[in-house]
Amino acid sequence: MALMLVAGLFGSPPVAFMIPALVRYNLHAGAGTLGAIMAAIGLGSLLGSIALLRLSSRPNKGEPLLVGFVVTGAALAGIGASTSTWLSFVLALVGGFAGVLFVGLSTVVVQAMSSDEVRARALAIWAAAFVGMLPFGALLTAGLTALIGPGGAVFVDGVALIGGAIVVVALRPQVAWLGCAALPQSCLAGLNPAAVALEAEAQPSTV
């Protein structure tokens, strides 16, 4: 939930509001470039959705979730600093892929780790944390834009995403094992059951 708060505050506003400004003031381009950048984000999102299918059976979803979060922040920071159309296109593709990976896996984790009685409430809190922070993030990004321009504002948002991930992992290192019933034994068993079986056989039995 803390990661979702950070994502809603710093990750959503650049994608929702700042791409046209980046195209105009950073890339000095027009509608065609804007369409290409948005198409790259969409293509990355599609590829990220396909990747989610491969990760659905992975016991430990915390690690790819964190990777998606950090890569999204790095892509945003790179787009904010970029003055190259092709580099921005590639970063938009990577950012779309990583962003969908994070959002999709976080949804799966919230549902899988909630009991039947509280699952709907957990999803409501998840949505409030993510979407509810967008207006505040938009206000913050607009203020940064007035001070340092659209590229600088998006760069700061991307760095803030990475910093937020570092803080969350430092305070709650178990976030890297999200999706596991036991930390970290069940994840290890799911990833490499043969090794766990051999270890069990090697241990002396107690009477």
PDB file of C-alpha atoms in Angstrom:
ATOM      1  CA  MET A   1       0.000   0.000   0.000  1.00  0.00           C
ATOM      2  CA  ALA A   2       2.888   2.368   0.719  1.00  0.00           C
ATOM      3  CA  LEU A   3       4.313   1.680  -2.726  1.00  0.00           C
ATOM      4  CA  MET A   4       0.919   2.420  -4.245  1.00  0.00           C
ATOM      5  CA  LEU A   5       0.804   5.757  -2.399  1.00  0.00           C
ATOM      6  CA  VAL A   6       4.207   6.683  -3.807  1.00  0.00           C
ATOM      7  CA  ALA A   7       3.171   5.537  -7.298  1.00  0.00           C
ATOM      8  CA  GLY A   8      -0.034   7.580  -7.189  1.00  0.00           C
ATOM      9  CA  LEU A   9       1.805  10.656  -5.952  1.00  0.00           C
ATOM     10  CA  PHE A  10       4.842  10.617  -8.259  1.00  0.00           C
ATOM     11  CA  GLY A  11       4.246   7.992 -10.963  1.00  0.00           C
ATOM     12  CA  SER A  12       0.795   8.701 -12.349  1.00  0.00           C
ATOM     13  CA  PRO A  13       0.898  12.515 -12.885  1.00  0.00           C
ATOM     14  CA  PRO A  14       3.799  12.502 -15.400  1.00  0.00           C
ATOM     15  CA  VAL A  15       2.070   9.887 -17.557  1.00  0.00           C
ATOM     16  CA  ALA A  16      -1.391  11.418 -17.216  1.00  0.00           C
ATOM     17  CA  PHE A  17      -0.508  15.069 -17.743  1.00  0.00           C
ATOM     18  CA  MET A  18       3.112  15.776 -18.693  1.00  0.00           C
ATOM     19  CA  ILE A  19       3.824  13.869 -21.922  1.00  0.00           C
ATOM     20  CA  PRO A  20       2.523  16.660 -24.242  1.00  0.00           C
ATOM     21  CA  ALA A  21       4.654  19.235 -22.410  1.00  0.00           C
ATOM     22  CA  LEU A  22       7.745  17.027 -22.671  1.00  0.00           C
ATOM     23  CA  VAL A  23       7.213  16.571 -26.406  1.00  0.00           C
ATOM     24  CA  ARG A  24       6.848  20.306 -26.949  1.00  0.00           C
ATOM     25  CA  TYR A  25       9.539  21.719 -24.655  1.00  0.00           C
ATOM     26  CA  ASN A  26      12.109  18.889 -24.365  1.00  0.00           C
ATOM     27  CA  LEU A  27      11.854  17.329 -27.810  1.00  0.00           C
ATOM     28  CA  HIS A  28      10.628  20.451 -29.683  1.00  0.00           C
ATOM     29  CA  ALA A  29       8.276  18.243 -31.681  1.00  0.00           C
ATOM     30  CA  GLY A  30       4.593  18.096 -32.506  1.00  0.00           C
ATOM     31  CA  ALA A  31       1.551  15.867 -32.714  1.00  0.00           C
ATOM     32  CA  GLY A  32       3.247  13.048 -34.618  1.00  0.00           C
ATOM     33  CA  THR A  33       5.926  12.604 -31.969  1.00  0.00           C
ATOM     34  CA  LEU A  34       3.325  12.806 -29.218  1.00  0.00           C
ATOM     35  CA  GLY A  35       1.348  10.034 -30.889  1.00  0.00           C
ATOM     36  CA  ALA A  36       4.492   7.897 -31.230  1.00  0.00           C
ATOM     37  CA  ILE A  37       5.409   8.335 -27.568  1.00  0.00           C
ATOM     38  CA  MET A  38       1.896   7.459 -26.431  1.00  0.00           C
ATOM     39  CA  ALA A  39       1.884   4.454 -28.772  1.00  0.00           C
ATOM     40  CA  ALA A  40       5.192   3.315 -27.243  1.00  0.00           C
ATOM     41  CA  ILE A  41       3.669   3.479 -23.760  1.00  0.00           C
ATOM     42  CA  GLY A  42       0.714   1.441 -25.015  1.00  0.00           C
ATOM     43  CA  LEU A  43       2.952  -1.158 -26.663  1.00  0.00           C
ATOM     44  CA  GLY A  44       5.019  -1.476 -23.494  1.00  0.00           C
ATOM     45  CA  SER A  45       1.828  -1.934 -21.492  1.00  0.00           C
ATOM     46  CA  LEU A  46       0.706  -4.698 -23.846  1.00  0.00           C
ATOM     47  CA  LEU A  47       4.030  -6.505 -23.510  1.00  0.00           C
ATOM     48  CA  GLY A  48       3.862  -6.070 -19.742  1.00  0.00           C
ATOM     49  CA  SER A  49       0.417  -7.683 -19.693  1.00  0.00           C
ATOM     50  CA  ILE A  50       1.825 -10.681 -21.573  1.00  0.00           C
ATOM     51  CA  ALA A  51       4.693 -10.897 -19.086  1.00  0.00           C
ATOM     52  CA  LEU A  52       2.149 -10.981 -16.256  1.00  0.00           C
ATOM     53  CA  LEU A  53       0.856 -14.293 -17.632  1.00  0.00           C
ATOM     54  CA  ARG A  54       4.310 -15.835 -17.212  1.00  0.00           C
ATOM     55  CA  LEU A  55       4.677 -14.435 -13.701  1.00  0.00           C
ATOM     56  CA  SER A  56       1.252 -15.597 -12.514  1.00  0.00           C
ATOM     57  CA  SER A  57       2.601 -18.958 -11.341  1.00  0.00           C
ATOM     58  CA  ARG A  58       5.684 -17.505  -9.669  1.00  0.00           C
ATOM     59  CA  PRO A  59       5.413 -17.929  -5.869  1.00  0.00           C
ATOM     60  CA  ASN A  60       7.476 -14.845  -5.071  1.00  0.00           C
ATOM     61  CA  LYS A  61       5.950 -11.814  -6.758  1.00  0.00           C
ATOM     62  CA  GLY A  62       7.699  -9.258  -4.580  1.00  0.00           C
ATOM     63  CA  GLU A  63      10.956  -9.161  -6.501  1.00  0.00           C
ATOM     64  CA  PRO A  64       9.489  -8.564  -9.992  1.00  0.00           C
ATOM     65  CA  LEU A  65       7.032  -6.101  -8.437  1.00  0.00           C
ATOM     66  CA  LEU A  66       9.908  -4.074  -6.999  1.00  0.00           C
ATOM     67  CA  VAL A  67      11.862  -4.302 -10.241  1.00  0.00           C
ATOM     68  CA  GLY A  68       8.860  -2.968 -12.150  1.00  0.00           C
ATOM     69  CA  PHE A  69       8.476  -0.118  -9.667  1.00  0.00           C
ATOM     70  CA  VAL A  70      12.132   0.949  -9.790  1.00  0.00           C
ATOM     71  CA  VAL A  71      12.418   0.596 -13.574  1.00  0.00           C
ATOM     72  CA  THR A  72       9.302   2.772 -13.954  1.00  0.00           C
ATOM     73  CA  GLY A  73      10.955   5.457 -11.848  1.00  0.00           C
ATOM     74  CA  ALA A  74      14.184   5.216 -13.846  1.00  0.00           C
ATOM     75  CA  ALA A  75      12.255   5.453 -17.133  1.00  0.00           C
ATOM     76  CA  LEU A  76      10.385   8.536 -15.919  1.00  0.00           C
ATOM     77  CA  ALA A  77      13.596  10.216 -14.795  1.00  0.00           C
ATOM     78  CA  GLY A  78      15.202   9.405 -18.141  1.00  0.00           C
ATOM     79  CA  ILE A  79      12.270  10.775 -20.139  1.00  0.00           C
ATOM     80  CA  GLY A  80      12.328  13.948 -18.067  1.00  0.00           C
ATOM     81  CA  ALA A  81      16.016  14.477 -18.851  1.00  0.00           C
ATOM     82  CA  SER A  82      15.903  13.291 -22.475  1.00  0.00           C
ATOM     83  CA  THR A  83      16.123  15.625 -25.458  1.00  0.00           C
ATOM     84  CA  SER A  84      16.278  12.764 -27.978  1.00  0.00           C
ATOM     85  CA  THR A  85      13.077  11.554 -29.623  1.00  0.00           C
ATOM     86  CA  TRP A  86      14.355   8.008 -30.095  1.00  0.00           C
ATOM     87  CA  LEU A  87      15.615   7.750 -26.509  1.00  0.00           C
ATOM     88  CA  SER A  88      12.272   9.032 -25.233  1.00  0.00           C
ATOM     89  CA  PHE A  89      10.494   6.475 -27.414  1.00  0.00           C
ATOM     90  CA  VAL A  90      12.546   3.597 -25.949  1.00  0.00           C
ATOM     91  CA  LEU A  91      12.107   4.869 -22.385  1.00  0.00           C
ATOM     92  CA  ALA A  92       8.349   5.192 -22.945  1.00  0.00           C
ATOM     93  CA  LEU A  93       8.263   1.566 -24.111  1.00  0.00           C
ATOM     94  CA  VAL A  94      10.244   0.398 -21.068  1.00  0.00           C
ATOM     95  CA  GLY A  95       8.191   2.541 -18.703  1.00  0.00           C
ATOM     96  CA  GLY A  96       4.900   1.220 -20.058  1.00  0.00           C
ATOM     97  CA  PHE A  97       6.136  -2.359 -19.650  1.00  0.00           C
ATOM     98  CA  ALA A  98       7.450  -1.868 -16.104  1.00  0.00           C
ATOM     99  CA  GLY A  99       4.452   0.177 -14.960  1.00  0.00           C
ATOM    100  CA  VAL A 100       1.923  -2.471 -15.974  1.00  0.00           C
ATOM    101  CA  LEU A 101       4.113  -5.121 -14.365  1.00  0.00           C
ATOM    102  CA  PHE A 102       4.060  -3.290 -11.044  1.00  0.00           C
ATOM    103  CA  VAL A 103       0.365  -2.386 -11.065  1.00  0.00           C
ATOM    104  CA  GLY A 104      -0.711  -5.845 -12.223  1.00  0.00           C
ATOM    105  CA  LEU A 105       1.403  -7.738  -9.692  1.00  0.00           C
ATOM    106  CA  SER A 106       0.341  -5.435  -6.858  1.00  0.00           C
ATOM    107  CA  THR A 107      -3.307  -6.179  -7.655  1.00  0.00           C
ATOM    108  CA  VAL A 108      -2.611  -9.914  -7.637  1.00  0.00           C
ATOM    109  CA  VAL A 109      -0.749  -9.708  -4.332  1.00  0.00           C
ATOM    110  CA  VAL A 110      -3.476  -7.689  -2.596  1.00  0.00           C
ATOM    111  CA  GLN A 111      -6.141 -10.197  -3.647  1.00  0.00           C
ATOM    112  CA  ALA A 112      -4.066 -13.302  -2.931  1.00  0.00           C
ATOM    113  CA  MET A 113      -2.939 -12.179   0.525  1.00  0.00           C
ATOM    114  CA  SER A 114      -6.388 -11.019   1.689  1.00  0.00           C
ATOM    115  CA  SER A 115      -8.965 -13.308   3.226  1.00  0.00           C
ATOM    116  CA  ASP A 116     -12.392 -13.623   1.611  1.00  0.00           C
ATOM    117  CA  GLU A 117     -13.957 -11.423   4.283  1.00  0.00           C
ATOM    118  CA  VAL A 118     -11.720  -8.395   3.687  1.00  0.00           C
ATOM    119  CA  ARG A 119     -10.661  -8.788   0.033  1.00  0.00           C
ATOM    120  CA  ALA A 120     -13.092  -6.173  -1.302  1.00  0.00           C
ATOM    121  CA  ARG A 121     -12.055  -3.695   1.391  1.00  0.00           C
ATOM    122  CA  ALA A 122      -8.370  -4.339   0.690  1.00  0.00           C
ATOM    123  CA  LEU A 123      -8.902  -3.646  -3.008  1.00  0.00           C
ATOM    124  CA  ALA A 124     -10.806  -0.466  -2.139  1.00  0.00           C
ATOM    125  CA  ILE A 125      -7.866   0.745  -0.044  1.00  0.00           C
ATOM    126  CA  TRP A 126      -5.503  -0.221  -2.886  1.00  0.00           C
ATOM    127  CA  ALA A 127      -7.533   1.852  -5.358  1.00  0.00           C
ATOM    128  CA  ALA A 128      -7.777   4.781  -2.958  1.00  0.00           C
ATOM    129  CA  ALA A 129      -4.027   4.721  -2.360  1.00  0.00           C
ATOM    130  CA  PHE A 130      -3.264   4.705  -6.082  1.00  0.00           C
ATOM    131  CA  VAL A 131      -5.976   6.804  -7.731  1.00  0.00           C
ATOM    132  CA  GLY A 132      -6.739   8.966  -4.695  1.00  0.00           C
ATOM    133  CA  MET A 133      -3.218  10.407  -4.660  1.00  0.00           C
ATOM    134  CA  LEU A 134      -3.381  11.528  -8.302  1.00  0.00           C
ATOM    135  CA  PRO A 135      -4.857  15.017  -7.618  1.00  0.00           C
ATOM    136  CA  PHE A 136      -2.213  15.711  -4.973  1.00  0.00           C
ATOM    137  CA  GLY A 137       0.520  14.406  -7.251  1.00  0.00           C
ATOM    138  CA  ALA A 138      -0.763  16.550 -10.100  1.00  0.00           C
ATOM    139  CA  LEU A 139      -0.639  19.637  -7.894  1.00  0.00           C
ATOM    140  CA  LEU A 140       2.905  18.788  -6.787  1.00  0.00           C
ATOM    141  CA  THR A 141       4.080  18.130 -10.343  1.00  0.00           C
ATOM    142  CA  ALA A 142       2.481  21.370 -11.556  1.00  0.00           C
ATOM    143  CA  GLY A 143       4.301  23.297  -8.849  1.00  0.00           C
ATOM    144  CA  LEU A 144       7.600  21.685  -9.809  1.00  0.00           C
ATOM    145  CA  THR A 145       6.921  22.486 -13.466  1.00  0.00           C
ATOM    146  CA  ALA A 146       6.468  26.150 -12.637  1.00  0.00           C
ATOM    147  CA  LEU A 147       9.831  26.137 -10.856  1.00  0.00           C
ATOM    148  CA  ILE A 148      12.067  23.923 -12.976  1.00  0.00           C
ATOM    149  CA  GLY A 149      10.122  23.202 -16.161  1.00  0.00           C
ATOM    150  CA  PRO A 150       8.317  20.044 -17.326  1.00  0.00           C
ATOM    151  CA  GLY A 151      11.472  18.000 -17.895  1.00  0.00           C
ATOM    152  CA  GLY A 152      12.842  18.790 -14.465  1.00  0.00           C
ATOM    153  CA  ALA A 153       9.502  18.046 -12.803  1.00  0.00           C
ATOM    154  CA  VAL A 154       9.225  14.623 -14.448  1.00  0.00           C
ATOM    155  CA  PHE A 155      12.856  13.874 -13.591  1.00  0.00           C
ATOM    156  CA  VAL A 156      12.194  14.689  -9.926  1.00  0.00           C
ATOM    157  CA  ASP A 157       9.068  12.498  -9.972  1.00  0.00           C
ATOM    158  CA  GLY A 158      11.089   9.564 -11.317  1.00  0.00           C
ATOM    159  CA  VAL A 159      13.832   9.991  -8.722  1.00  0.00           C
ATOM    160  CA  ALA A 160      11.173  10.267  -6.009  1.00  0.00           C
ATOM    161  CA  LEU A 161       9.722   6.915  -7.129  1.00  0.00           C
ATOM    162  CA  ILE A 162      13.103   5.239  -6.772  1.00  0.00           C
ATOM    163  CA  GLY A 163      13.695   6.912  -3.417  1.00  0.00           C
ATOM    164  CA  GLY A 164      10.272   5.801  -2.201  1.00  0.00           C
ATOM    165  CA  ALA A 165      11.054   2.214  -3.115  1.00  0.00           C
ATOM    166  CA  ILE A 166      14.340   2.368  -1.197  1.00  0.00           C
ATOM    167  CA  VAL A 167      12.603   3.732   1.902  1.00  0.00           C
ATOM    168  CA  VAL A 168       9.814   1.126   1.782  1.00  0.00           C
ATOM    169  CA  VAL A 169      12.244  -1.778   1.361  1.00  0.00           C
ATOM    170  CA  ALA A 170      14.454  -0.425   4.147  1.00  0.00           C
ATOM    171  CA  LEU A 171      11.485  -0.239   6.538  1.00  0.00           C
ATOM    172  CA  ARG A 172       9.752  -3.428   5.347  1.00  0.00           C
ATOM    173  CA  PRO A 173      12.301  -5.780   3.713  1.00  0.00           C
ATOM    174  CA  GLN A 174       9.681  -8.537   3.601  1.00  0.00           C
ATOM    175  CA  VAL A 175       8.073  -6.701   0.672  1.00  0.00           C
ATOM    176  CA  ALA A 176      10.591  -8.564  -1.499  1.00  0.00           C
ATOM    177  CA  TRP A 177       8.770 -11.809  -0.591  1.00  0.00           C
ATOM    178  CA  LEU A 178       5.206 -10.690  -1.333  1.00  0.00           C
ATOM    179  CA  GLY A 179       2.974 -13.550  -2.349  1.00  0.00           C
ATOM    180  CA  CYS A 180       4.597 -16.132  -0.113  1.00  0.00           C
ATOM    181  CA  ALA A 181       2.638 -17.751   2.677  1.00  0.00           C
ATOM    182  CA  ALA A 182       5.828 -18.179   4.719  1.00  0.00           C
ATOM    183  CA  LEU A 183       8.892 -15.982   4.413  1.00  0.00           C
ATOM    184  CA  PRO A 184      10.941 -17.112   2.604  1.00  0.00           C
ATOM    185  CA  GLN A 185      10.574 -20.905   2.836  1.00  0.00           C
ATOM    186  CA  SER A 186       7.496 -21.310   0.647  1.00  0.00           C
ATOM    187  CA  CYS A 187       8.998 -19.142  -2.077  1.00  0.00           C
ATOM    188  CA  LEU A 188      12.164 -21.197  -2.132  1.00  0.00           C
ATOM    189  CA  ALA A 189      10.129 -24.374  -2.247  1.00  0.00           C
ATOM    190  CA  GLY A 190       8.049 -23.075  -5.141  1.00  0.00           C
ATOM    191  CA  LEU A 191      11.044 -21.856  -7.123  1.00  0.00           C
ATOM    192  CA  ASN A 192      13.234 -24.940  -6.619  1.00  0.00           C
ATOM    193  CA  PRO A 193      11.306 -27.857  -5.090  1.00  0.00           C
ATOM    194  CA  ALA A 194      14.003 -30.369  -6.026  1.00  0.00           C
ATOM    195  CA  ALA A 195      16.647 -28.553  -3.989  1.00  0.00           C
ATOM    196  CA  VAL A 196      14.335 -28.326  -0.990  1.00  0.00           C
ATOM    197  CA  ALA A 197      13.590 -32.051  -1.218  1.00  0.00           C
ATOM    198  CA  LEU A 198      17.296 -32.887  -1.298  1.00  0.00           C
ATOM    199  CA  GLU A 199      17.918 -30.649   1.704  1.00  0.00           C
ATOM    200  CA  ALA A 200      15.122 -32.392   3.611  1.00  0.00           C
ATOM    201  CA  GLU A 201      16.605 -35.808   2.806  1.00  0.00           C
ATOM    202  CA  ALA A 202      20.060 -34.684   3.943  1.00  0.00           C
ATOM    203  CA  GLN A 203      18.846 -33.555   7.340  1.00  0.00           C
ATOM    204  CA  PRO A 204      19.041 -36.291  10.020  1.00  0.00           C
ATOM    205  CA  SER A 205      15.686 -37.531  11.203  1.00  0.00           C
ATOM    206  CA  THR A 206      14.769 -37.115  14.853  1.00  0.00           C
ATOM    207  CA  VAL A 207      13.058 -39.812  16.893  1.00  0.00           C
TER     208      VAL A 207
END
